[in-house]
Each structure stands twice: as C-alpha cells, then as structure tokens.
Coordinates of C-alpha atoms and ligand atoms in Angstrom, one line a residue:
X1 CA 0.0 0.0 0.0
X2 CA 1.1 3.2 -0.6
X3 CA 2.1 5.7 1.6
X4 CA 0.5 8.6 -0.4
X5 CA 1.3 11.7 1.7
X6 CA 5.1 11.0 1.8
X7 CA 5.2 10.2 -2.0
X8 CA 3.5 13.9 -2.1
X9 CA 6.2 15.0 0.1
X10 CA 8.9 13.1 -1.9
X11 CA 7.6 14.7 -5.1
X12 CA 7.8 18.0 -2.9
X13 CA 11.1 17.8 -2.2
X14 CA 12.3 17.0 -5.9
X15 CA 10.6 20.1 -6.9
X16 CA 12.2 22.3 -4.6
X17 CA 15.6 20.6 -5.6
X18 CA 14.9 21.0 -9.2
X19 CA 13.6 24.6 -8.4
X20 CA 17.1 25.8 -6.5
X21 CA 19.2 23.8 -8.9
X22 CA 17.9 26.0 -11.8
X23 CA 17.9 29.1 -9.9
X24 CA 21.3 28.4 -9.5
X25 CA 22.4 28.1 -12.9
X26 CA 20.7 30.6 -13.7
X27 CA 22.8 33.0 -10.8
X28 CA 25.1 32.0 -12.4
X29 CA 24.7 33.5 -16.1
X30 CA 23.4 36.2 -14.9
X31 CA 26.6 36.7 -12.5
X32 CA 28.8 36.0 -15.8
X33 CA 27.0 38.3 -17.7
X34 CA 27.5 40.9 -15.1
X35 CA 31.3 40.5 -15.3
X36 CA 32.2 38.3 -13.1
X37 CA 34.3 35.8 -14.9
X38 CA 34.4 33.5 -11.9
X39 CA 30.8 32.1 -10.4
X40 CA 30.9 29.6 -7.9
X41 CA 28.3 28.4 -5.4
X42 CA 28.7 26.7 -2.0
X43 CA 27.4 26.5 1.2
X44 CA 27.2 28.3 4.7
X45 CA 29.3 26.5 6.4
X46 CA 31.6 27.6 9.3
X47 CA 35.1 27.9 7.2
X48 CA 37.7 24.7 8.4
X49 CA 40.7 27.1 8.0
X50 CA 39.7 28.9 11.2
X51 CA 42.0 27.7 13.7
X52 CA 44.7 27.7 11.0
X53 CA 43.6 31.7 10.4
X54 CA 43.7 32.5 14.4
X55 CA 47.3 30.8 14.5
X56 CA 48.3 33.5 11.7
X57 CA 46.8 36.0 13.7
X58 CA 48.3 34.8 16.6
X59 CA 52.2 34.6 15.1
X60 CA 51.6 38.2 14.7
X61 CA 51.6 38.0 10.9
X62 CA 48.8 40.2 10.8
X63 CA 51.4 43.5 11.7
X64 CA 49.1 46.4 12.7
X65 CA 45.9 45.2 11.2
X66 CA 43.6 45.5 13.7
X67 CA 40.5 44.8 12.4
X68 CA 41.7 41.4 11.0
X69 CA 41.6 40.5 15.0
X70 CA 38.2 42.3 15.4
X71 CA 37.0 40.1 12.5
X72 CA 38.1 37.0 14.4
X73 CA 34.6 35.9 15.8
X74 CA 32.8 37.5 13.0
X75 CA 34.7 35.1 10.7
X76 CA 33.7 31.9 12.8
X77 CA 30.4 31.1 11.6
X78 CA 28.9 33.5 8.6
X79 CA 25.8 33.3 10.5
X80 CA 26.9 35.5 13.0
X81 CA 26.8 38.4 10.2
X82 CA 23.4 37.1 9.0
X83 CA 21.6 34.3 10.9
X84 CA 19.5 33.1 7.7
X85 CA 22.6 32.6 5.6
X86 CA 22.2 29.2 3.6
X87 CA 24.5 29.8 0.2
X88 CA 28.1 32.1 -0.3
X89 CA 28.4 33.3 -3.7
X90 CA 31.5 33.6 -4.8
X91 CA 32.7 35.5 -7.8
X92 CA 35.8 36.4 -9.0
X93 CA 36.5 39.8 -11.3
X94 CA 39.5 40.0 -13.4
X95 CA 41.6 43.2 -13.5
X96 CA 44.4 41.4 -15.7
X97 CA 44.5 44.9 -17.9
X98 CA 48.0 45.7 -20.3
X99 CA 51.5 44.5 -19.6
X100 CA 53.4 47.8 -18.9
X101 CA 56.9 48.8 -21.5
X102 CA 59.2 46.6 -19.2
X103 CA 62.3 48.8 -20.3
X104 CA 60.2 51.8 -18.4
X105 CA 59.3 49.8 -15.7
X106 CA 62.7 49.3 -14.4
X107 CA 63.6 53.2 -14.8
X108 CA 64.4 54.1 -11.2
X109 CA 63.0 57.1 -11.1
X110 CA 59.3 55.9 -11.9
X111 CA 57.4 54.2 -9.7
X112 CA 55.8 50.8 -9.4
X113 CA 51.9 51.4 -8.8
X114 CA 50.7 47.6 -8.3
X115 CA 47.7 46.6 -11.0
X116 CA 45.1 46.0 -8.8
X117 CA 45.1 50.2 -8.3
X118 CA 45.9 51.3 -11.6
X119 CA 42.0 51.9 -12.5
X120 CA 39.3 53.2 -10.3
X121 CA 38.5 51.9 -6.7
X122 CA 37.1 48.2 -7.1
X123 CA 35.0 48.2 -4.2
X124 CA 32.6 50.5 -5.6
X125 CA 32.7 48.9 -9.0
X126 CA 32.3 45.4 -8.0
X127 CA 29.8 46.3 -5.1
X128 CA 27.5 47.6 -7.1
X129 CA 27.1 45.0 -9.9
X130 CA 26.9 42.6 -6.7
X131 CA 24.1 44.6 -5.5
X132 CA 22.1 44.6 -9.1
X133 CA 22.7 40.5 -9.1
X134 CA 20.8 40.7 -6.0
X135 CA 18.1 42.5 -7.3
X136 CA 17.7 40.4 -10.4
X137 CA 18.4 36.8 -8.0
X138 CA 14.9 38.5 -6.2
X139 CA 13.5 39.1 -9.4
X140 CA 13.9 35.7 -10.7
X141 CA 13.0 33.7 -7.1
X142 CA 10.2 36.4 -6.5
X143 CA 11.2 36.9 -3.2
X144 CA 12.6 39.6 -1.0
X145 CA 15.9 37.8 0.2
X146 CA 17.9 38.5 3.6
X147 CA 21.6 38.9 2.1
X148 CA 25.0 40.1 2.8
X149 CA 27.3 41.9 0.0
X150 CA 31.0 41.7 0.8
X151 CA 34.1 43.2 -1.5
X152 CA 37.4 41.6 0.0
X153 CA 37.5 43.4 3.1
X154 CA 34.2 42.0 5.2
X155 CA 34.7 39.3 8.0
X156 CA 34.1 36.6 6.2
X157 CA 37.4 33.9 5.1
X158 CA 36.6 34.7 1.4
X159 CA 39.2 32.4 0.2
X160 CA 38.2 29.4 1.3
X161 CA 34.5 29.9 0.3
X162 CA 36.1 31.1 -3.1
X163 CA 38.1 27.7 -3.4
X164 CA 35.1 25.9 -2.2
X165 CA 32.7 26.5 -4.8
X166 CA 35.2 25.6 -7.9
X167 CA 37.1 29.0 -8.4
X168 CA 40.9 27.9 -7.8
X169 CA 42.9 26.5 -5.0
X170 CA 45.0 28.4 -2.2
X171 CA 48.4 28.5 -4.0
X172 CA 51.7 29.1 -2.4
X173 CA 51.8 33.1 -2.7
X174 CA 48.4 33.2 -0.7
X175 CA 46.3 33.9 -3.9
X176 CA 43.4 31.9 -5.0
X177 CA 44.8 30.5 -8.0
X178 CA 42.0 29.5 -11.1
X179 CA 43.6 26.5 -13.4
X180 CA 42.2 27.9 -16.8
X181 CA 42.3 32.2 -15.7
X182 CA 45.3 32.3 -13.2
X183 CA 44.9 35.0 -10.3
X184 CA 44.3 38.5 -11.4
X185 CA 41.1 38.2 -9.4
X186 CA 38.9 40.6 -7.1
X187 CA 37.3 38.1 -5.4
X188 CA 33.6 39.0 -3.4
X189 CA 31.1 37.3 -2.3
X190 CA 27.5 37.8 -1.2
X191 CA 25.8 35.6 1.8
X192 CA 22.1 35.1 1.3
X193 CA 19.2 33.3 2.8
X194 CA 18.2 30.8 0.0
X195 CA 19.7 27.2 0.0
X196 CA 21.2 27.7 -3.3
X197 CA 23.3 24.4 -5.1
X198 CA 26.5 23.8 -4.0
X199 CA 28.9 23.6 -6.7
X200 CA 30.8 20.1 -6.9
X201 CA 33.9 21.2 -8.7
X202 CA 36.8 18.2 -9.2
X203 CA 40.0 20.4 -8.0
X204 CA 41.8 21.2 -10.7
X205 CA 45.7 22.3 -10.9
X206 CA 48.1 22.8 -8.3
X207 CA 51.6 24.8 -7.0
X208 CA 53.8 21.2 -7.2
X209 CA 57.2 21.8 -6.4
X210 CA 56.9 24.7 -8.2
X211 CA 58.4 27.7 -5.4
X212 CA 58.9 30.8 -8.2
X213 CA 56.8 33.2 -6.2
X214 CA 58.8 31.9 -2.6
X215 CA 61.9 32.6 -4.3
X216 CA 61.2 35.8 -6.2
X217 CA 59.5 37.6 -3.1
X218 CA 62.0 40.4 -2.1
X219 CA 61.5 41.0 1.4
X220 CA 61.1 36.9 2.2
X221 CA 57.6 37.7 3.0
X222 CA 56.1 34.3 2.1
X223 CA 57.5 32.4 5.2
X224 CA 56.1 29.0 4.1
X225 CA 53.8 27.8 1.0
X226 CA 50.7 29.5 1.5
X227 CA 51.8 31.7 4.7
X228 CA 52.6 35.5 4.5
X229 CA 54.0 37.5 7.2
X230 CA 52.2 40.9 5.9
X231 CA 55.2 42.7 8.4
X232 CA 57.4 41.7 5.5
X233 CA 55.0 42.1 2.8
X234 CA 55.5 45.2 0.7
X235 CA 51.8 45.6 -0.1
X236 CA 51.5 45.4 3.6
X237 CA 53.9 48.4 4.2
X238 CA 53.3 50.7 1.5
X239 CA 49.5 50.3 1.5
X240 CA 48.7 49.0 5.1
X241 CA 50.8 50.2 7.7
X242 CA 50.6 53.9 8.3
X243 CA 53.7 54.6 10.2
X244 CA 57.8 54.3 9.3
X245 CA 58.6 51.4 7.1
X246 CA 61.4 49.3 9.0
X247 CA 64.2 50.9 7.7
X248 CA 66.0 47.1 7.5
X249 CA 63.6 46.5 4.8
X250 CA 63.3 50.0 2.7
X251 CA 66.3 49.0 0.1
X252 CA 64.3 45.8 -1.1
X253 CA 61.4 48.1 -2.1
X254 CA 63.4 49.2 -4.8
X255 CA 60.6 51.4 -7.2
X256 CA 57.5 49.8 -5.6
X257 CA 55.4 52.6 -4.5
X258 CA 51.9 50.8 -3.8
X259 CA 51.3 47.1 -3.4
X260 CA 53.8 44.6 -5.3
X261 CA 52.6 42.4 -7.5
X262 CA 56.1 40.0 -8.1
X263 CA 54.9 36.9 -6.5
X264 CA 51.6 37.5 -9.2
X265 CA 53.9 38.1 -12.0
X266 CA 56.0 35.7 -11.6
X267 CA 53.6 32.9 -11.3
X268 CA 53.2 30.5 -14.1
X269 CA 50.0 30.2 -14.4
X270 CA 49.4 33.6 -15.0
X271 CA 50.9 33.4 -18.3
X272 CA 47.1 32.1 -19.4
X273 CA 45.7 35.2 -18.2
X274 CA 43.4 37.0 -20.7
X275 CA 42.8 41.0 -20.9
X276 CA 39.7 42.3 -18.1
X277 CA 37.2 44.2 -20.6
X278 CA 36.1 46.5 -17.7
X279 CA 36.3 49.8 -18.0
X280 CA 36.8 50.7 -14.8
X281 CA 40.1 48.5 -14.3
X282 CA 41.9 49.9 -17.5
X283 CA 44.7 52.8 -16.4
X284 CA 44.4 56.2 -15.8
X285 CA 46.4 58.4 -17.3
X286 CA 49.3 58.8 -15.1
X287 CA 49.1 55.4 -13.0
X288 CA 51.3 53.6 -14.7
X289 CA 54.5 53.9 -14.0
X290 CA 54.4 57.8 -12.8
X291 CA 58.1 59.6 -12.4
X292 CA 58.6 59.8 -8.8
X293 CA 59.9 62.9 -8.3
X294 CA 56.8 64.5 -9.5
X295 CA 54.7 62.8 -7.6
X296 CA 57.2 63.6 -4.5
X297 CA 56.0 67.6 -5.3
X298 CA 52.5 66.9 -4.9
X299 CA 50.5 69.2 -2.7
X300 CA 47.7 67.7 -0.4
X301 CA 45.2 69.0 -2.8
X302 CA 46.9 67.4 -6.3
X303 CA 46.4 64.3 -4.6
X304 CA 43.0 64.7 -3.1
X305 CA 42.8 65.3 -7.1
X306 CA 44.7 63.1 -8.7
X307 CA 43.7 59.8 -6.8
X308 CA 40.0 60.9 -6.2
X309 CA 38.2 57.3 -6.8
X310 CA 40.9 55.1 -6.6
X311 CA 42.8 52.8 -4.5
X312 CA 45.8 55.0 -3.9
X313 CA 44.2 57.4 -1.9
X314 CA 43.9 54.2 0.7
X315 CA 47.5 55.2 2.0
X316 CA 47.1 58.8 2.4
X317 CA 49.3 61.8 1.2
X318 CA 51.4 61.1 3.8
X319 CA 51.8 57.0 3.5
X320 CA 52.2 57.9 -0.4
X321 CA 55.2 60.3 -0.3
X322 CA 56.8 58.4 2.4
X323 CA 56.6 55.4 -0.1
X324 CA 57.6 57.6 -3.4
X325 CA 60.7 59.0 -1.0
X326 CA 62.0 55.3 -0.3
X327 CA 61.7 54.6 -4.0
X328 CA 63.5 57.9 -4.8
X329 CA 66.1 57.1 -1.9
X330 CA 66.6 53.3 -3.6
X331 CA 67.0 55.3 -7.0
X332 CA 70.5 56.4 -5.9
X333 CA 69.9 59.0 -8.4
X334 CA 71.5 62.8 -7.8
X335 CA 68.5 64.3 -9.9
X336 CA 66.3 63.1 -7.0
X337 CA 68.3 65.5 -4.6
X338 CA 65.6 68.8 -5.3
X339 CA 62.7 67.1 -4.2
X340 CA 63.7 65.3 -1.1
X341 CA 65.2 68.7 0.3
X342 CA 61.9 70.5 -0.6
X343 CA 60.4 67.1 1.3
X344 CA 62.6 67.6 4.5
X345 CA 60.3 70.6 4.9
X346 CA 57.1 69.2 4.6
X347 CA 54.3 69.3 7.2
X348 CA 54.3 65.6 7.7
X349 CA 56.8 64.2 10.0
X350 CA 56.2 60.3 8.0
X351 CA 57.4 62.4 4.8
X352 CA 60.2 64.6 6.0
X353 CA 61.6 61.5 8.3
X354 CA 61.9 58.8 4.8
X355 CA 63.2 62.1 2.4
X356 CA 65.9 61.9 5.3
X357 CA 66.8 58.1 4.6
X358 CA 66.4 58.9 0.6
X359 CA 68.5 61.6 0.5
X360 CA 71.3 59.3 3.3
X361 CA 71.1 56.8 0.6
X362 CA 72.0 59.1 -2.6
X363 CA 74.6 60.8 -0.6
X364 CA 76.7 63.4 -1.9
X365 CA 77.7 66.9 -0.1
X366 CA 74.4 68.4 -2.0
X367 CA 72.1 65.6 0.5
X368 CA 74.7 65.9 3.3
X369 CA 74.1 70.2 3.7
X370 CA 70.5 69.4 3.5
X371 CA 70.6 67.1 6.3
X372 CA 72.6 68.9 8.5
X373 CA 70.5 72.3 8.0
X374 CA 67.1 70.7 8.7
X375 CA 69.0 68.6 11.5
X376 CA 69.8 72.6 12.9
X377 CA 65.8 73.0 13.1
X378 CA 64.0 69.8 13.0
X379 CA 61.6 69.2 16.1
X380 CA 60.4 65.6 15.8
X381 CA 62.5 62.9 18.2
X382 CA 61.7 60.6 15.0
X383 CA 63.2 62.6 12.5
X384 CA 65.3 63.7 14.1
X385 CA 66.8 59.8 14.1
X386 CA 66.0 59.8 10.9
X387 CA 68.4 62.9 9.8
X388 CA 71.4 61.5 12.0
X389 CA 71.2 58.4 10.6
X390 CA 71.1 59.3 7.1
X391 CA 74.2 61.3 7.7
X392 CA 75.8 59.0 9.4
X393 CA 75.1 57.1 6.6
X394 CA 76.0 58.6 3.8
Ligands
LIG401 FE1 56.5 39.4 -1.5 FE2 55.5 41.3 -3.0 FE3 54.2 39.0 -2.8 FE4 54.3 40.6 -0.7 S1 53.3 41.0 -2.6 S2 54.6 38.4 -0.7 S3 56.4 41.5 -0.9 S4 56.3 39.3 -3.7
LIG402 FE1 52.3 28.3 -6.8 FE2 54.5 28.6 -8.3 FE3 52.5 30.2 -8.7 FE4 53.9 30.3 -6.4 S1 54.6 30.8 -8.5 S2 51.7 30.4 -6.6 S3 54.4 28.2 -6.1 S4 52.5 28.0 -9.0

C-alpha cells in the first residue's frame, strides 16, 4: 500500500531541488554576464581554515591590522553576520588589464603602482554589480531575500568559500589560484538566505614543487607555501601600515610605490591570463609607471585630485610620499636630490623622516648640507633619528 502523503512529500522535495538547482544556474549566467568571470556556489558552512587563520593572527603576521583581529569571531560562523545565511556566492572579477613597457618599468625614477590600483576603486565597481545580481536573483525567485554583500575586506574567510565553490585552489603566494584564468582576481562574495546548489567542482591544478613566487618575493615575506608574514610584505607596508617602514627592509622596495605584484607576476600560471574588458580597471592616465619625483611635489590638494576614486588614496598623502621618498632614496639618483630637500620641509613628519633616509642613501655633499640644515631646526624625536642616521650614513 502506498504511503501517499510522503510520496507527495517526496515529489515535494524534488521540486524544490529541481527549483534551487535552476535558480542556481541561472545566478550563475546572470553573474557572468555581469562581469564576473568567476561564479561559484557553496554553502554556509563555518570555514575549516579557522584555527589555522587564528594561529596567523596569533604569530603576529597580521602586523598592525587590527580589524583582521576584530573580524576574528565575525569570521567563525557566517551566520553570525546574517543568521539566515544558507548559500556564499563567490565570484571572482579580473583586473588582468596591459603589460606595462618593461624597459620603463625598471627606470628608477618611476614608480611601481601595483595593477590591482591602476584603474578606479574596485570596491565600488564590484559592489554595485553585486548589489544589481541581488536585485535580479529576487527578481527571478520572487522573493525579498535576507543577504549580505561583501568586497574583500568583510569578516568573512573569502578564500576558502572562493576555493570551495570551484574558483581555484589556495596556492603558495596566498592567492586563490584558477587552473584555466590564473589570479588576477577581485574576489567577493555575497551571503544570502536561499539554499542555493552547491557547486561540486573536481580540484583542478596545483603549486607542485613549483616555489617561483617563494623565491622571487624580495622581502622573504612568504615564510612557508601558503603563509605570508604581511610585516614583510611590501603591499602590507606601502598600503597598510601607516607609520615608518622598517628601515632594515626599505632597500628591497626598490621602485614599488603601492602594493607589489612580483609573486603575481612571476607565477606560471598567469601566463594564461586574458585582458579584463572592464572599463573601470583599465589605467588612468598617469598610473602607470608615474616619475617619482613628480609625484614627490605633490600638494595635499593634487592628490586629493589626482587619486579621487581610486585605491591609492587608501594610503594617504602622507603613506604615499613616504613610499615615493623610499623609492626615490633606492634610485641612488642625484637628480632626486631637489625634491627630497623641498620634502625635508614638509608638514608631515612620516614624509620629511623617509626624504631623510632617501636623500642618506643618494649621498653626496648636495644631501649631506640638506641634512645637517634641517637637522639645525628639526623638532620631531623621529626625525630627528631619521636625519642623523642618514648622515651618518651617507
Ligand atoms: Fe613578497 Fe611582494 Fe608577494 Fe608581498 S606582494 S609576498 S612583498 S612578492
Ligand atoms: Fe604556486 Fe609557483 Fe604560482 Fe607560487 S609561483 S603560486 S608556487 S604556481
């Protein structure tokens, strides 16, 4: 005899399946058509990589980044940012845009500006086609849904979801790596209430033995495959930190002036990557590979001007120039000598305290008088330091 009610529920149950299953696909297109090369579906779970994530934290590898600490319980369980969550949709935008003249890029006197920030500020791009798949994912379910949004920085361990639902796997540089793309990636994701289906992705390529990116790093900052001590990391300094870049470490910056992208570039499977058609990603005039001493002129107002919706203005005036004076300092260039003396006298201690280094590592009797007159007048204990250091120095 048949147990009708359950065979109704059975029946149910397929249909619901069947329902998410195409919803799914179809979040999918819709997130491709968008822009979002990479689509990838998985569920809420707690992330496994936790305790491995708090041990990182814990080594101090996280230098001054606060907030990664603050994030800590926040990054537990995703439903203690939304208690409905059932699905993480992961995408993945590519801002592989030109290869710069590599003659120009090794001109010490221009700087290194790292891809990722040649364009406009990706968190407002990719936020807002994130927020429009939401609206059409509501559209197509006819439902209002309870969701989260998140663009790289929210307290969620976006890697592991990423690598979860079929994007790549964690290579050895830290980067979510995708077999047939490489990792020229924004990677977001947005948390929502309906039980979505899963992706079930075969893994697909792999580091090996391959150690290019441990190797190539400049500061050592990849301490083991797949673990980054940011304190080392020259994104980390020139982007993150906001005080003195360890002075140990300012003569393997050479002309990076914001974020590195060496353990990217040298990365074989990069060489598949294709060109990112959005427009916001492509260069601004200027970004790419800018001379350093005119960016070491720049008032606080050609900044606020010149970096107005872009990643760059992350660091400040003040990080920026301290940055551009490292890189004119690692130059060892005599022509740089104009700028970092006008830059001894600038209202920032940060900038006046690494023009001192720069102009202690171009030396010269030009560098030495300016040292020793704004050593006469200088008020600040660390730039002071700074300015009998760099004469000692020189
Ligand atoms: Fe090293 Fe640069 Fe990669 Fe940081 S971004 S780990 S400094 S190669
Ligand atoms: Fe992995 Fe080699 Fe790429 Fe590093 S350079 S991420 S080790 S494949």
């Amino acid at each position: 005899m048949y147990n009708f009610p359950n065979v109704i529920r059975a029946s149910g149950v397929f249909a619901n399946e069947m329902y998410h299953q195409k919803l799914s696909q179809k979040i999918k297109k819709v997130a491709q058509q968008l822009g979002f090369e990479l689509v990838g579906i998985t569920q809420a779970d707690p992330p496994k990589m936790i305790d491995r994530y708090q041990k990182w934290l814990d080594k101090g590898y996280a230098g001054k980044m606060d907030y990664l600490k603050r994030h800590l319980n926040l990054k537990r369980d995703p439903k203690t940012i939304l208690s409905e969550v059932k699905s993480v949709i992961s995408v993945g935008m590519n801002y592989h845009t030109i290869e710069p003249d590599s003659a120009r890029k090794i001109d010490p006197l221009r700087g290194q500006i790292s891809r990722y920030a040649w364009g406009d500020d990706y968190h407002d791009i990719i936020r807002t086609k994130l927020k429009k798949l939401v609206k059409i994912i509501e559209k197509i379910s006819r439902k209002e849904t309870r969701n989260r949004v998140f663009v790289d920085s929210g307290p969620v361990l976006e890697r592991e979801y990423a690598k979860n639902a079929g994007l790549g796997w964690l290579a050895k540089n830290t980067n979510l790596i995708n077999w047939e793309k490489g990792s020229w990636y924004f990677l977001a994701e947005i948390l929502i209430d309906i039980p979505l289906q899963p992706d079930q992705i075969e893994p697909r390529g792999s580091c090996g033995t391959c150690t290019l990116c441990i190797e190539a790093c400049p500061t050592d900052a990849i301490v083991e495959p797949n673990i980054l001590d940011s304190r080392l990391c020259i994104s980390y300094l020139t982007i993150e930190l906001k005080e003195s870049i360890p002075r140990e470490i300012r003569s393997n910056m050479g002309n990076l002036i914001f974020g590195c992208d060496i353990c990217q570039e040298v990365c074989p499977w990069n060489s598949k990557a294709t060109p990112s058609s959005e427009k916001g990603f492509q260069p601004r005039k200027g970004n790419l590979l800018p001379k350093l001493t005119s960016l070491m002129n720049m008032t606080q107002e050609e900044f606020n001007r010149r970096f107005k919706g872009s990643p760059v203005k992350r660091s400040k005036r003040r990080g920026f120039l301290r940055n551009v004076a490292v890189a004119l300092g690692n130059s060892k260039d005599k022509s740089a000598v104009t700028v970092l003396r006008k830059a001894l006298n600038d209202s920032e201690p940060l900038v006046r305290g690494h023009a001192a280094w720069g102009l202690g590592q171009i030396g010269g009797d030009d560098a030495i008088q300016a040292l020793r007159v704004r050593l006469k007048i200088e008020e600040n204990p660390e730039v002071i330091d700074e300015l009998k250091i760099a004469i000692d120095s020189t």
